[in-house]
């Protein structure tokens, strides 16, 4: 059944407005503990201050669907999807899956990328020689992990969607053309593509983990064609409008396995609108 009232948790993320714009016929309540949140100009959206460990404010309608947009809002469940936990689980459950492992310590030799273990680190990504990365701190409590930097990669590919249960999955495969790095990572341009091999591998991972909810898997493709899983996050990507145009419905549980059709382009445009501060 299609929901009427949707609660978005962690609405400072780009995915909040992406989803709200894709579904203007739904009543959207956006929750965040950040002071600057987009979406004030959308007539079907209301924005509320809330901490991740607090209940929904009284007086608001009970949601038909609640979507965490950041692992901070998953509480303890989010810890099981830390990269240092979920990537080794995938390697154990699916030995044939090619993935890039992470380490809690920088490498002794070679270049590495710094990632947030529990969730994306805010601000621009960092990479460098192992000795240079030992001084990186974690002021936002994301946890730090280090992953080998792959220099010979073409554009990254993401598989994102929602798994409601066994055999109930809607997903899209997008080639990322451009990202911008501000306080959060902003998906600037992407295109849905047909990539049966990555779909098959992603479905196997979701079934092996028995994951329920939204997800985003990041894949790196080397010049040789080798496909490497670099991360799994239990949250959606800001591509709801493009995916809806590509034929998948991510707010209603899928009937069977639905794959977004190829050839739908996404370009995020900056907007300048009046907003209010989101304060308690």
PDB file of C-alpha atoms in Angstrom:
ATOM      1  CA  UNK A   1       0.000   0.000   0.000  1.00  0.00           C
ATOM      2  CA  UNK A   2       1.310   3.425  -0.911  1.00  0.00           C
ATOM      3  CA  UNK A   3       2.091   5.603   2.134  1.00  0.00           C
ATOM      4  CA  UNK A   4       0.463   8.978   2.718  1.00  0.00           C
ATOM      5  CA  UNK A   5       2.708  10.320   5.497  1.00  0.00           C
ATOM      6  CA  UNK A   6       6.485   9.905   5.372  1.00  0.00           C
ATOM      7  CA  UNK A   7       9.039  10.799   8.039  1.00  0.00           C
ATOM      8  CA  UNK A   8      12.601  11.459   6.838  1.00  0.00           C
ATOM      9  CA  UNK A   9      15.256  11.165   9.552  1.00  0.00           C
ATOM     10  CA  UNK A  10      18.514  13.028   9.080  1.00  0.00           C
ATOM     11  CA  UNK A  11      17.016  15.492   6.627  1.00  0.00           C
ATOM     12  CA  UNK A  12      20.205  17.533   6.303  1.00  0.00           C
ATOM     13  CA  UNK A  13      21.171  14.887   3.726  1.00  0.00           C
ATOM     14  CA  UNK A  14      20.630  15.577   0.022  1.00  0.00           C
ATOM     15  CA  UNK A  15      18.323  12.573  -0.248  1.00  0.00           C
ATOM     16  CA  UNK A  16      15.611  14.373   1.762  1.00  0.00           C
ATOM     17  CA  UNK A  17      14.768  16.984  -0.864  1.00  0.00           C
ATOM     18  CA  UNK A  18      15.383  14.451  -3.631  1.00  0.00           C
ATOM     19  CA  UNK A  19      12.663  12.217  -2.202  1.00  0.00           C
ATOM     20  CA  UNK A  20      10.317  15.093  -1.414  1.00  0.00           C
ATOM     21  CA  UNK A  21      10.537  16.425  -4.971  1.00  0.00           C
ATOM     22  CA  UNK A  22       9.952  12.961  -6.410  1.00  0.00           C
ATOM     23  CA  UNK A  23       6.732  12.493  -4.384  1.00  0.00           C
ATOM     24  CA  UNK A  24       4.877  15.843  -4.177  1.00  0.00           C
ATOM     25  CA  UNK A  25       1.613  14.027  -3.419  1.00  0.00           C
ATOM     26  CA  UNK A  26       2.877  12.691  -0.071  1.00  0.00           C
ATOM     27  CA  UNK A  27       2.971  14.554   3.227  1.00  0.00           C
ATOM     28  CA  UNK A  28       6.630  14.786   4.249  1.00  0.00           C
ATOM     29  CA  UNK A  29       7.926  15.520   7.746  1.00  0.00           C
ATOM     30  CA  UNK A  30      11.683  16.142   7.767  1.00  0.00           C
ATOM     31  CA  UNK A  31      13.666  15.696  10.994  1.00  0.00           C
ATOM     32  CA  UNK A  32      17.203  16.901  11.667  1.00  0.00           C
ATOM     33  CA  UNK A  33      19.404  18.088  14.502  1.00  0.00           C
ATOM     34  CA  UNK A  34      21.263  20.421  12.115  1.00  0.00           C
ATOM     35  CA  UNK A  35      20.433  24.124  11.925  1.00  0.00           C
ATOM     36  CA  UNK A  36      20.497  24.380   8.121  1.00  0.00           C
ATOM     37  CA  UNK A  37      18.118  22.119   6.206  1.00  0.00           C
ATOM     38  CA  UNK A  38      16.772  22.396   2.657  1.00  0.00           C
ATOM     39  CA  UNK A  39      13.120  21.998   1.692  1.00  0.00           C
ATOM     40  CA  UNK A  40      11.409  24.956   3.382  1.00  0.00           C
ATOM     41  CA  UNK A  41       9.993  26.080   0.035  1.00  0.00           C
ATOM     42  CA  UNK A  42       8.140  22.826  -0.695  1.00  0.00           C
ATOM     43  CA  UNK A  43       4.411  23.064   0.182  1.00  0.00           C
ATOM     44  CA  UNK A  44       4.016  19.415   1.234  1.00  0.00           C
ATOM     45  CA  UNK A  45       7.066  19.496   3.547  1.00  0.00           C
ATOM     46  CA  UNK A  46       7.373  20.438   7.216  1.00  0.00           C
ATOM     47  CA  UNK A  47      10.741  20.546   8.987  1.00  0.00           C
ATOM     48  CA  UNK A  48      11.288  19.755  12.653  1.00  0.00           C
ATOM     49  CA  UNK A  49      14.233  19.748  15.039  1.00  0.00           C
ATOM     50  CA  UNK A  50      14.867  16.357  16.615  1.00  0.00           C
ATOM     51  CA  UNK A  51      17.816  14.429  18.017  1.00  0.00           C
ATOM     52  CA  UNK A  52      18.431  10.872  16.770  1.00  0.00           C
ATOM     53  CA  UNK A  53      17.724   9.335  20.186  1.00  0.00           C
ATOM     54  CA  UNK A  54      14.522  11.313  20.774  1.00  0.00           C
ATOM     55  CA  UNK A  55      10.969  10.144  19.955  1.00  0.00           C
ATOM     56  CA  UNK A  56       8.839  11.854  17.350  1.00  0.00           C
ATOM     57  CA  UNK A  57       7.499  15.208  18.663  1.00  0.00           C
ATOM     58  CA  UNK A  58       3.955  14.995  19.975  1.00  0.00           C
ATOM     59  CA  UNK A  59       1.175  16.316  17.797  1.00  0.00           C
ATOM     60  CA  UNK A  60       2.577  14.984  14.524  1.00  0.00           C
ATOM     61  CA  UNK A  61       0.747  12.239  12.644  1.00  0.00           C
ATOM     62  CA  UNK A  62       2.103   8.712  12.851  1.00  0.00           C
ATOM     63  CA  UNK A  63       4.037   7.900   9.655  1.00  0.00           C
ATOM     64  CA  UNK A  64       3.135   5.227   7.140  1.00  0.00           C
ATOM     65  CA  UNK A  65       6.832   5.086   6.228  1.00  0.00           C
ATOM     66  CA  UNK A  66       9.934   6.197   8.130  1.00  0.00           C
ATOM     67  CA  UNK A  67      13.227   6.500   6.258  1.00  0.00           C
ATOM     68  CA  UNK A  68      16.612   7.038   7.963  1.00  0.00           C
ATOM     69  CA  UNK A  69      18.787   9.030   5.574  1.00  0.00           C
ATOM     70  CA  UNK A  70      21.919   8.769   7.720  1.00  0.00           C
ATOM     71  CA  UNK A  71      23.142   5.778   9.801  1.00  0.00           C
ATOM     72  CA  UNK A  72      23.187   8.071  12.862  1.00  0.00           C
ATOM     73  CA  UNK A  73      19.414   7.573  12.967  1.00  0.00           C
ATOM     74  CA  UNK A  74      19.668   3.795  12.950  1.00  0.00           C
ATOM     75  CA  UNK A  75      20.986   3.722  16.546  1.00  0.00           C
ATOM     76  CA  UNK A  76      22.650   0.401  17.404  1.00  0.00           C
ATOM     77  CA  UNK A  77      21.495  -1.181  14.148  1.00  0.00           C
ATOM     78  CA  UNK A  78      23.734   1.252  12.297  1.00  0.00           C
ATOM     79  CA  UNK A  79      26.829  -0.167  14.000  1.00  0.00           C
ATOM     80  CA  UNK A  80      26.339  -3.545  12.367  1.00  0.00           C
ATOM     81  CA  UNK A  81      26.662  -1.741   9.034  1.00  0.00           C
ATOM     82  CA  UNK A  82      29.972  -0.108   9.889  1.00  0.00           C
ATOM     83  CA  UNK A  83      32.338  -0.765   6.993  1.00  0.00           C
ATOM     84  CA  UNK A  84      34.700  -2.592   9.340  1.00  0.00           C
ATOM     85  CA  UNK A  85      31.844  -5.021  10.126  1.00  0.00           C
ATOM     86  CA  UNK A  86      29.774  -5.350   6.973  1.00  0.00           C
ATOM     87  CA  UNK A  87      32.603  -5.750   4.426  1.00  0.00           C
ATOM     88  CA  UNK A  88      34.177  -8.706   6.282  1.00  0.00           C
ATOM     89  CA  UNK A  89      30.685 -10.254   6.600  1.00  0.00           C
ATOM     90  CA  UNK A  90      30.177  -9.962   2.854  1.00  0.00           C
ATOM     91  CA  UNK A  91      33.626 -11.471   2.202  1.00  0.00           C
ATOM     92  CA  UNK A  92      32.750 -14.425   4.443  1.00  0.00           C
ATOM     93  CA  UNK A  93      29.235 -14.963   3.105  1.00  0.00           C
ATOM     94  CA  UNK A  94      30.184 -14.503  -0.563  1.00  0.00           C
ATOM     95  CA  UNK A  95      33.869 -15.453  -1.040  1.00  0.00           C
ATOM     96  CA  UNK A  96      33.623 -14.867  -4.790  1.00  0.00           C
ATOM     97  CA  UNK A  97      32.710 -11.195  -4.307  1.00  0.00           C
ATOM     98  CA  UNK A  98      35.599  -8.868  -5.143  1.00  0.00           C
ATOM     99  CA  UNK A  99      35.777  -6.088  -2.592  1.00  0.00           C
ATOM    100  CA  UNK A 100      38.227  -3.602  -1.145  1.00  0.00           C
ATOM    101  CA  UNK A 101      38.807  -4.354   2.547  1.00  0.00           C
ATOM    102  CA  UNK A 102      39.189  -1.594   5.098  1.00  0.00           C
ATOM    103  CA  UNK A 103      41.563  -1.291   8.030  1.00  0.00           C
ATOM    104  CA  UNK A 104      41.328   0.725  11.232  1.00  0.00           C
ATOM    105  CA  UNK A 105      44.994   1.686  10.792  1.00  0.00           C
ATOM    106  CA  UNK A 106      46.580   3.455   7.809  1.00  0.00           C
ATOM    107  CA  UNK A 107      48.780   1.268   5.602  1.00  0.00           C
ATOM    108  CA  UNK A 108      52.510   1.180   6.163  1.00  0.00           C
ATOM    109  CA  UNK A 109      53.125   1.651   2.447  1.00  0.00           C
ATOM    110  CA  UNK A 110      51.009   2.823  -0.464  1.00  0.00           C
ATOM    111  CA  UNK A 111      48.199   5.330  -0.791  1.00  0.00           C
ATOM    112  CA  UNK A 112      44.868   5.017   0.975  1.00  0.00           C
ATOM    113  CA  UNK A 113      41.509   6.773   1.181  1.00  0.00           C
ATOM    114  CA  UNK A 114      40.119   7.824   4.580  1.00  0.00           C
ATOM    115  CA  UNK A 115      36.489   6.856   5.112  1.00  0.00           C
ATOM    116  CA  UNK A 116      33.944   7.096   7.889  1.00  0.00           C
ATOM    117  CA  UNK A 117      33.371   3.682   9.400  1.00  0.00           C
ATOM    118  CA  UNK A 118      29.819   4.255  10.681  1.00  0.00           C
ATOM    119  CA  UNK A 119      28.823   6.829   8.064  1.00  0.00           C
ATOM    120  CA  UNK A 120      30.264   9.219   5.491  1.00  0.00           C
ATOM    121  CA  UNK A 121      32.786  11.687   6.861  1.00  0.00           C
ATOM    122  CA  UNK A 122      31.641  15.287   6.317  1.00  0.00           C
ATOM    123  CA  UNK A 123      33.703  17.581   4.112  1.00  0.00           C
ATOM    124  CA  UNK A 124      35.968  16.657   1.215  1.00  0.00           C
ATOM    125  CA  UNK A 125      37.446  13.155   0.925  1.00  0.00           C
ATOM    126  CA  UNK A 126      41.033  12.608   2.027  1.00  0.00           C
ATOM    127  CA  UNK A 127      43.685  10.388   0.492  1.00  0.00           C
ATOM    128  CA  UNK A 128      47.431  10.106   0.817  1.00  0.00           C
ATOM    129  CA  UNK A 129      50.390   8.007   1.843  1.00  0.00           C
ATOM    130  CA  UNK A 130      49.865   5.912   4.940  1.00  0.00           C
ATOM    131  CA  UNK A 131      52.375   7.891   7.004  1.00  0.00           C
ATOM    132  CA  UNK A 132      50.535  11.125   6.157  1.00  0.00           C
ATOM    133  CA  UNK A 133      47.152   9.797   7.273  1.00  0.00           C
ATOM    134  CA  UNK A 134      48.151   8.811  10.795  1.00  0.00           C
ATOM    135  CA  UNK A 135      47.389  12.309  12.088  1.00  0.00           C
ATOM    136  CA  UNK A 136      43.767  12.389  10.846  1.00  0.00           C
ATOM    137  CA  UNK A 137      41.277  12.943  13.674  1.00  0.00           C
ATOM    138  CA  UNK A 138      37.587  12.056  13.989  1.00  0.00           C
ATOM    139  CA  UNK A 139      35.804  15.107  15.475  1.00  0.00           C
ATOM    140  CA  UNK A 140      32.386  14.001  14.182  1.00  0.00           C
ATOM    141  CA  UNK A 141      32.431  10.516  15.670  1.00  0.00           C
ATOM    142  CA  UNK A 142      32.137   8.718  12.331  1.00  0.00           C
ATOM    143  CA  UNK A 143      34.915   6.242  13.100  1.00  0.00           C
ATOM    144  CA  UNK A 144      37.905   6.087  10.776  1.00  0.00           C
ATOM    145  CA  UNK A 145      38.871   3.343   8.373  1.00  0.00           C
ATOM    146  CA  UNK A 146      41.428   3.264   5.582  1.00  0.00           C
ATOM    147  CA  UNK A 147      41.003   1.697   2.158  1.00  0.00           C
ATOM    148  CA  UNK A 148      43.467   1.228  -0.666  1.00  0.00           C
ATOM    149  CA  UNK A 149      43.279   3.979  -3.268  1.00  0.00           C
ATOM    150  CA  UNK A 150      42.705   2.545  -6.746  1.00  0.00           C
ATOM    151  CA  UNK A 151      44.255   4.902  -9.337  1.00  0.00           C
ATOM    152  CA  UNK A 152      43.036   3.182 -12.515  1.00  0.00           C
ATOM    153  CA  UNK A 153      39.286   3.529 -12.004  1.00  0.00           C
ATOM    154  CA  UNK A 154      36.700   4.780 -14.445  1.00  0.00           C
ATOM    155  CA  UNK A 155      33.587   6.528 -13.144  1.00  0.00           C
ATOM    156  CA  UNK A 156      32.226   4.823 -10.016  1.00  0.00           C
ATOM    157  CA  UNK A 157      28.921   2.952 -10.133  1.00  0.00           C
ATOM    158  CA  UNK A 158      26.314   2.816  -7.368  1.00  0.00           C
ATOM    159  CA  UNK A 159      23.505   0.323  -6.882  1.00  0.00           C
ATOM    160  CA  UNK A 160      20.793   1.844  -4.729  1.00  0.00           C
ATOM    161  CA  UNK A 161      17.226   1.038  -3.805  1.00  0.00           C
ATOM    162  CA  UNK A 162      15.036  -0.659  -1.225  1.00  0.00           C
ATOM    163  CA  UNK A 163      14.672  -4.271  -0.151  1.00  0.00           C
ATOM    164  CA  UNK A 164      11.401  -4.952   1.652  1.00  0.00           C
ATOM    165  CA  UNK A 165      12.067  -8.674   2.056  1.00  0.00           C
ATOM    166  CA  UNK A 166      13.093 -11.777   0.093  1.00  0.00           C
ATOM    167  CA  UNK A 167      12.028 -11.317  -3.527  1.00  0.00           C
ATOM    168  CA  UNK A 168      10.796  -7.777  -2.876  1.00  0.00           C
ATOM    169  CA  UNK A 169      13.489  -5.445  -4.194  1.00  0.00           C
ATOM    170  CA  UNK A 170      13.497  -2.271  -6.293  1.00  0.00           C
ATOM    171  CA  UNK A 171      16.878  -0.918  -7.348  1.00  0.00           C
ATOM    172  CA  UNK A 172      18.698   1.197  -9.855  1.00  0.00           C
ATOM    173  CA  UNK A 173      22.243   1.164 -11.176  1.00  0.00           C
ATOM    174  CA  UNK A 174      23.775   4.599 -11.719  1.00  0.00           C
ATOM    175  CA  UNK A 175      27.079   5.639 -13.193  1.00  0.00           C
ATOM    176  CA  UNK A 176      28.258   8.647 -11.198  1.00  0.00           C
ATOM    177  CA  UNK A 177      29.429  11.439 -13.501  1.00  0.00           C
ATOM    178  CA  UNK A 178      30.100  14.190 -10.972  1.00  0.00           C
ATOM    179  CA  UNK A 179      30.071  14.689  -7.218  1.00  0.00           C
ATOM    180  CA  UNK A 180      30.653  17.837  -5.166  1.00  0.00           C
ATOM    181  CA  UNK A 181      32.070  17.828  -1.686  1.00  0.00           C
ATOM    182  CA  UNK A 182      30.731  20.360   0.776  1.00  0.00           C
ATOM    183  CA  UNK A 183      29.640  19.615   4.336  1.00  0.00           C
ATOM    184  CA  UNK A 184      27.977  16.565   2.794  1.00  0.00           C
ATOM    185  CA  UNK A 185      28.700  14.801  -0.475  1.00  0.00           C
ATOM    186  CA  UNK A 186      26.355  16.064  -3.197  1.00  0.00           C
ATOM    187  CA  UNK A 187      25.524  13.871  -6.165  1.00  0.00           C
ATOM    188  CA  UNK A 188      25.771  16.334  -9.054  1.00  0.00           C
ATOM    189  CA  UNK A 189      25.282  14.194 -12.142  1.00  0.00           C
ATOM    190  CA  UNK A 190      24.592  10.515 -12.840  1.00  0.00           C
ATOM    191  CA  UNK A 191      22.871   8.252 -15.342  1.00  0.00           C
ATOM    192  CA  UNK A 192      20.989   4.999 -14.924  1.00  0.00           C
ATOM    193  CA  UNK A 193      22.712   2.164 -16.775  1.00  0.00           C
ATOM    194  CA  UNK A 194      22.218  -1.519 -17.473  1.00  0.00           C
ATOM    195  CA  UNK A 195      24.819  -3.618 -15.660  1.00  0.00           C
ATOM    196  CA  UNK A 196      23.459  -7.170 -15.149  1.00  0.00           C
ATOM    197  CA  UNK A 197      26.619  -8.452 -13.462  1.00  0.00           C
ATOM    198  CA  UNK A 198      26.495  -5.775 -10.745  1.00  0.00           C
ATOM    199  CA  UNK A 199      22.768  -6.305 -10.292  1.00  0.00           C
ATOM    200  CA  UNK A 200      23.342 -10.026  -9.769  1.00  0.00           C
ATOM    201  CA  UNK A 201      26.172  -9.430  -7.299  1.00  0.00           C
ATOM    202  CA  UNK A 202      24.231  -6.753  -5.409  1.00  0.00           C
ATOM    203  CA  UNK A 203      21.141  -8.954  -5.104  1.00  0.00           C
ATOM    204  CA  UNK A 204      23.327 -11.788  -3.771  1.00  0.00           C
ATOM    205  CA  UNK A 205      24.815  -9.448  -1.152  1.00  0.00           C
ATOM    206  CA  UNK A 206      21.410  -8.153  -0.043  1.00  0.00           C
ATOM    207  CA  UNK A 207      20.048 -11.696   0.272  1.00  0.00           C
ATOM    208  CA  UNK A 208      23.131 -12.957   2.109  1.00  0.00           C
ATOM    209  CA  UNK A 209      22.894 -10.096   4.622  1.00  0.00           C
ATOM    210  CA  UNK A 210      19.086 -10.432   4.708  1.00  0.00           C
ATOM    211  CA  UNK A 211      19.061  -6.652   4.624  1.00  0.00           C
ATOM    212  CA  UNK A 212      15.696  -4.901   4.929  1.00  0.00           C
ATOM    213  CA  UNK A 213      15.323  -1.227   4.057  1.00  0.00           C
ATOM    214  CA  UNK A 214      17.167   1.197   1.845  1.00  0.00           C
ATOM    215  CA  UNK A 215      20.714   0.600   0.670  1.00  0.00           C
ATOM    216  CA  UNK A 216      23.530   2.001  -1.447  1.00  0.00           C
ATOM    217  CA  UNK A 217      26.424  -0.132  -2.681  1.00  0.00           C
ATOM    218  CA  UNK A 218      29.431   1.647  -4.166  1.00  0.00           C
ATOM    219  CA  UNK A 219      31.373  -0.185  -6.853  1.00  0.00           C
ATOM    220  CA  UNK A 220      34.687   0.803  -8.434  1.00  0.00           C
ATOM    221  CA  UNK A 221      35.456  -0.387 -11.962  1.00  0.00           C
ATOM    222  CA  UNK A 222      39.096  -0.657 -12.954  1.00  0.00           C
ATOM    223  CA  UNK A 223      40.402  -0.041 -16.475  1.00  0.00           C
ATOM    224  CA  UNK A 224      40.726  -3.823 -16.779  1.00  0.00           C
ATOM    225  CA  UNK A 225      36.975  -4.187 -16.150  1.00  0.00           C
ATOM    226  CA  UNK A 226      37.356  -5.648 -12.650  1.00  0.00           C
ATOM    227  CA  UNK A 227      34.497  -4.566 -10.370  1.00  0.00           C
ATOM    228  CA  UNK A 228      35.293  -3.938  -6.699  1.00  0.00           C
ATOM    229  CA  UNK A 229      32.791  -3.278  -3.917  1.00  0.00           C
ATOM    230  CA  UNK A 230      34.110  -0.338  -1.892  1.00  0.00           C
ATOM    231  CA  UNK A 231      31.241   0.284   0.547  1.00  0.00           C
ATOM    232  CA  UNK A 232      27.760  -0.690   1.675  1.00  0.00           C
ATOM    233  CA  UNK A 233      25.563   1.890   3.409  1.00  0.00           C
ATOM    234  CA  UNK A 234      22.050   1.164   4.766  1.00  0.00           C
ATOM    235  CA  UNK A 235      20.682   4.453   3.431  1.00  0.00           C
ATOM    236  CA  UNK A 236      19.368   5.742   0.079  1.00  0.00           C
ATOM    237  CA  UNK A 237      21.082   7.841  -2.556  1.00  0.00           C
ATOM    238  CA  UNK A 238      19.729  11.235  -3.625  1.00  0.00           C
ATOM    239  CA  UNK A 239      18.396   9.947  -6.927  1.00  0.00           C
ATOM    240  CA  UNK A 240      14.675   9.490  -6.240  1.00  0.00           C
ATOM    241  CA  UNK A 241      13.391  11.610  -9.134  1.00  0.00           C
ATOM    242  CA  UNK A 242      15.603   9.888 -11.691  1.00  0.00           C
ATOM    243  CA  UNK A 243      14.760   6.442 -10.364  1.00  0.00           C
ATOM    244  CA  UNK A 244      11.030   7.159 -10.384  1.00  0.00           C
ATOM    245  CA  UNK A 245      11.304   8.289 -14.009  1.00  0.00           C
ATOM    246  CA  UNK A 246      13.219   5.068 -14.660  1.00  0.00           C
ATOM    247  CA  UNK A 247      10.230   3.062 -13.495  1.00  0.00           C
ATOM    248  CA  UNK A 248      10.879   2.065  -9.888  1.00  0.00           C
ATOM    249  CA  UNK A 249       8.801   2.995  -6.856  1.00  0.00           C
ATOM    250  CA  UNK A 250      10.882   3.234  -3.681  1.00  0.00           C
ATOM    251  CA  UNK A 251       8.123   4.285  -1.292  1.00  0.00           C
ATOM    252  CA  UNK A 252       5.897   1.259  -1.901  1.00  0.00           C
ATOM    253  CA  UNK A 253       7.196  -2.292  -1.243  1.00  0.00           C
ATOM    254  CA  UNK A 254       8.161  -3.896  -4.532  1.00  0.00           C
ATOM    255  CA  UNK A 255       6.234  -6.807  -5.992  1.00  0.00           C
ATOM    256  CA  UNK A 256       9.092  -8.986  -7.148  1.00  0.00           C
ATOM    257  CA  UNK A 257      12.430  -7.623  -8.348  1.00  0.00           C
ATOM    258  CA  UNK A 258      12.237  -4.334 -10.246  1.00  0.00           C
ATOM    259  CA  UNK A 259      15.244  -2.786 -11.994  1.00  0.00           C
ATOM    260  CA  UNK A 260      15.347   0.846 -13.153  1.00  0.00           C
ATOM    261  CA  UNK A 261      15.595   1.182 -16.918  1.00  0.00           C
ATOM    262  CA  UNK A 262      18.767   2.643 -18.387  1.00  0.00           C
ATOM    263  CA  UNK A 263      19.229   6.058 -19.963  1.00  0.00           C
ATOM    264  CA  UNK A 264      17.694   8.381 -17.345  1.00  0.00           C
ATOM    265  CA  UNK A 265      20.028  11.265 -16.483  1.00  0.00           C
ATOM    266  CA  UNK A 266      20.248  13.150 -13.204  1.00  0.00           C
ATOM    267  CA  UNK A 267      21.640  16.670 -12.902  1.00  0.00           C
ATOM    268  CA  UNK A 268      21.372  18.469  -9.564  1.00  0.00           C
ATOM    269  CA  UNK A 269      20.987  22.235  -9.885  1.00  0.00           C
ATOM    270  CA  UNK A 270      21.714  24.730  -7.098  1.00  0.00           C
ATOM    271  CA  UNK A 271      18.742  26.699  -5.826  1.00  0.00           C
ATOM    272  CA  UNK A 272      18.589  29.870  -3.769  1.00  0.00           C
ATOM    273  CA  UNK A 273      15.548  30.096  -1.536  1.00  0.00           C
ATOM    274  CA  UNK A 274      14.670  31.703   1.770  1.00  0.00           C
ATOM    275  CA  UNK A 275      14.898  29.298   4.686  1.00  0.00           C
ATOM    276  CA  UNK A 276      14.390  29.332   8.418  1.00  0.00           C
ATOM    277  CA  UNK A 277      16.870  28.063  10.968  1.00  0.00           C
ATOM    278  CA  UNK A 278      15.987  24.618  12.240  1.00  0.00           C
ATOM    279  CA  UNK A 279      16.197  25.148  16.000  1.00  0.00           C
ATOM    280  CA  UNK A 280      14.914  23.190  19.034  1.00  0.00           C
TER     281      UNK A 280
END
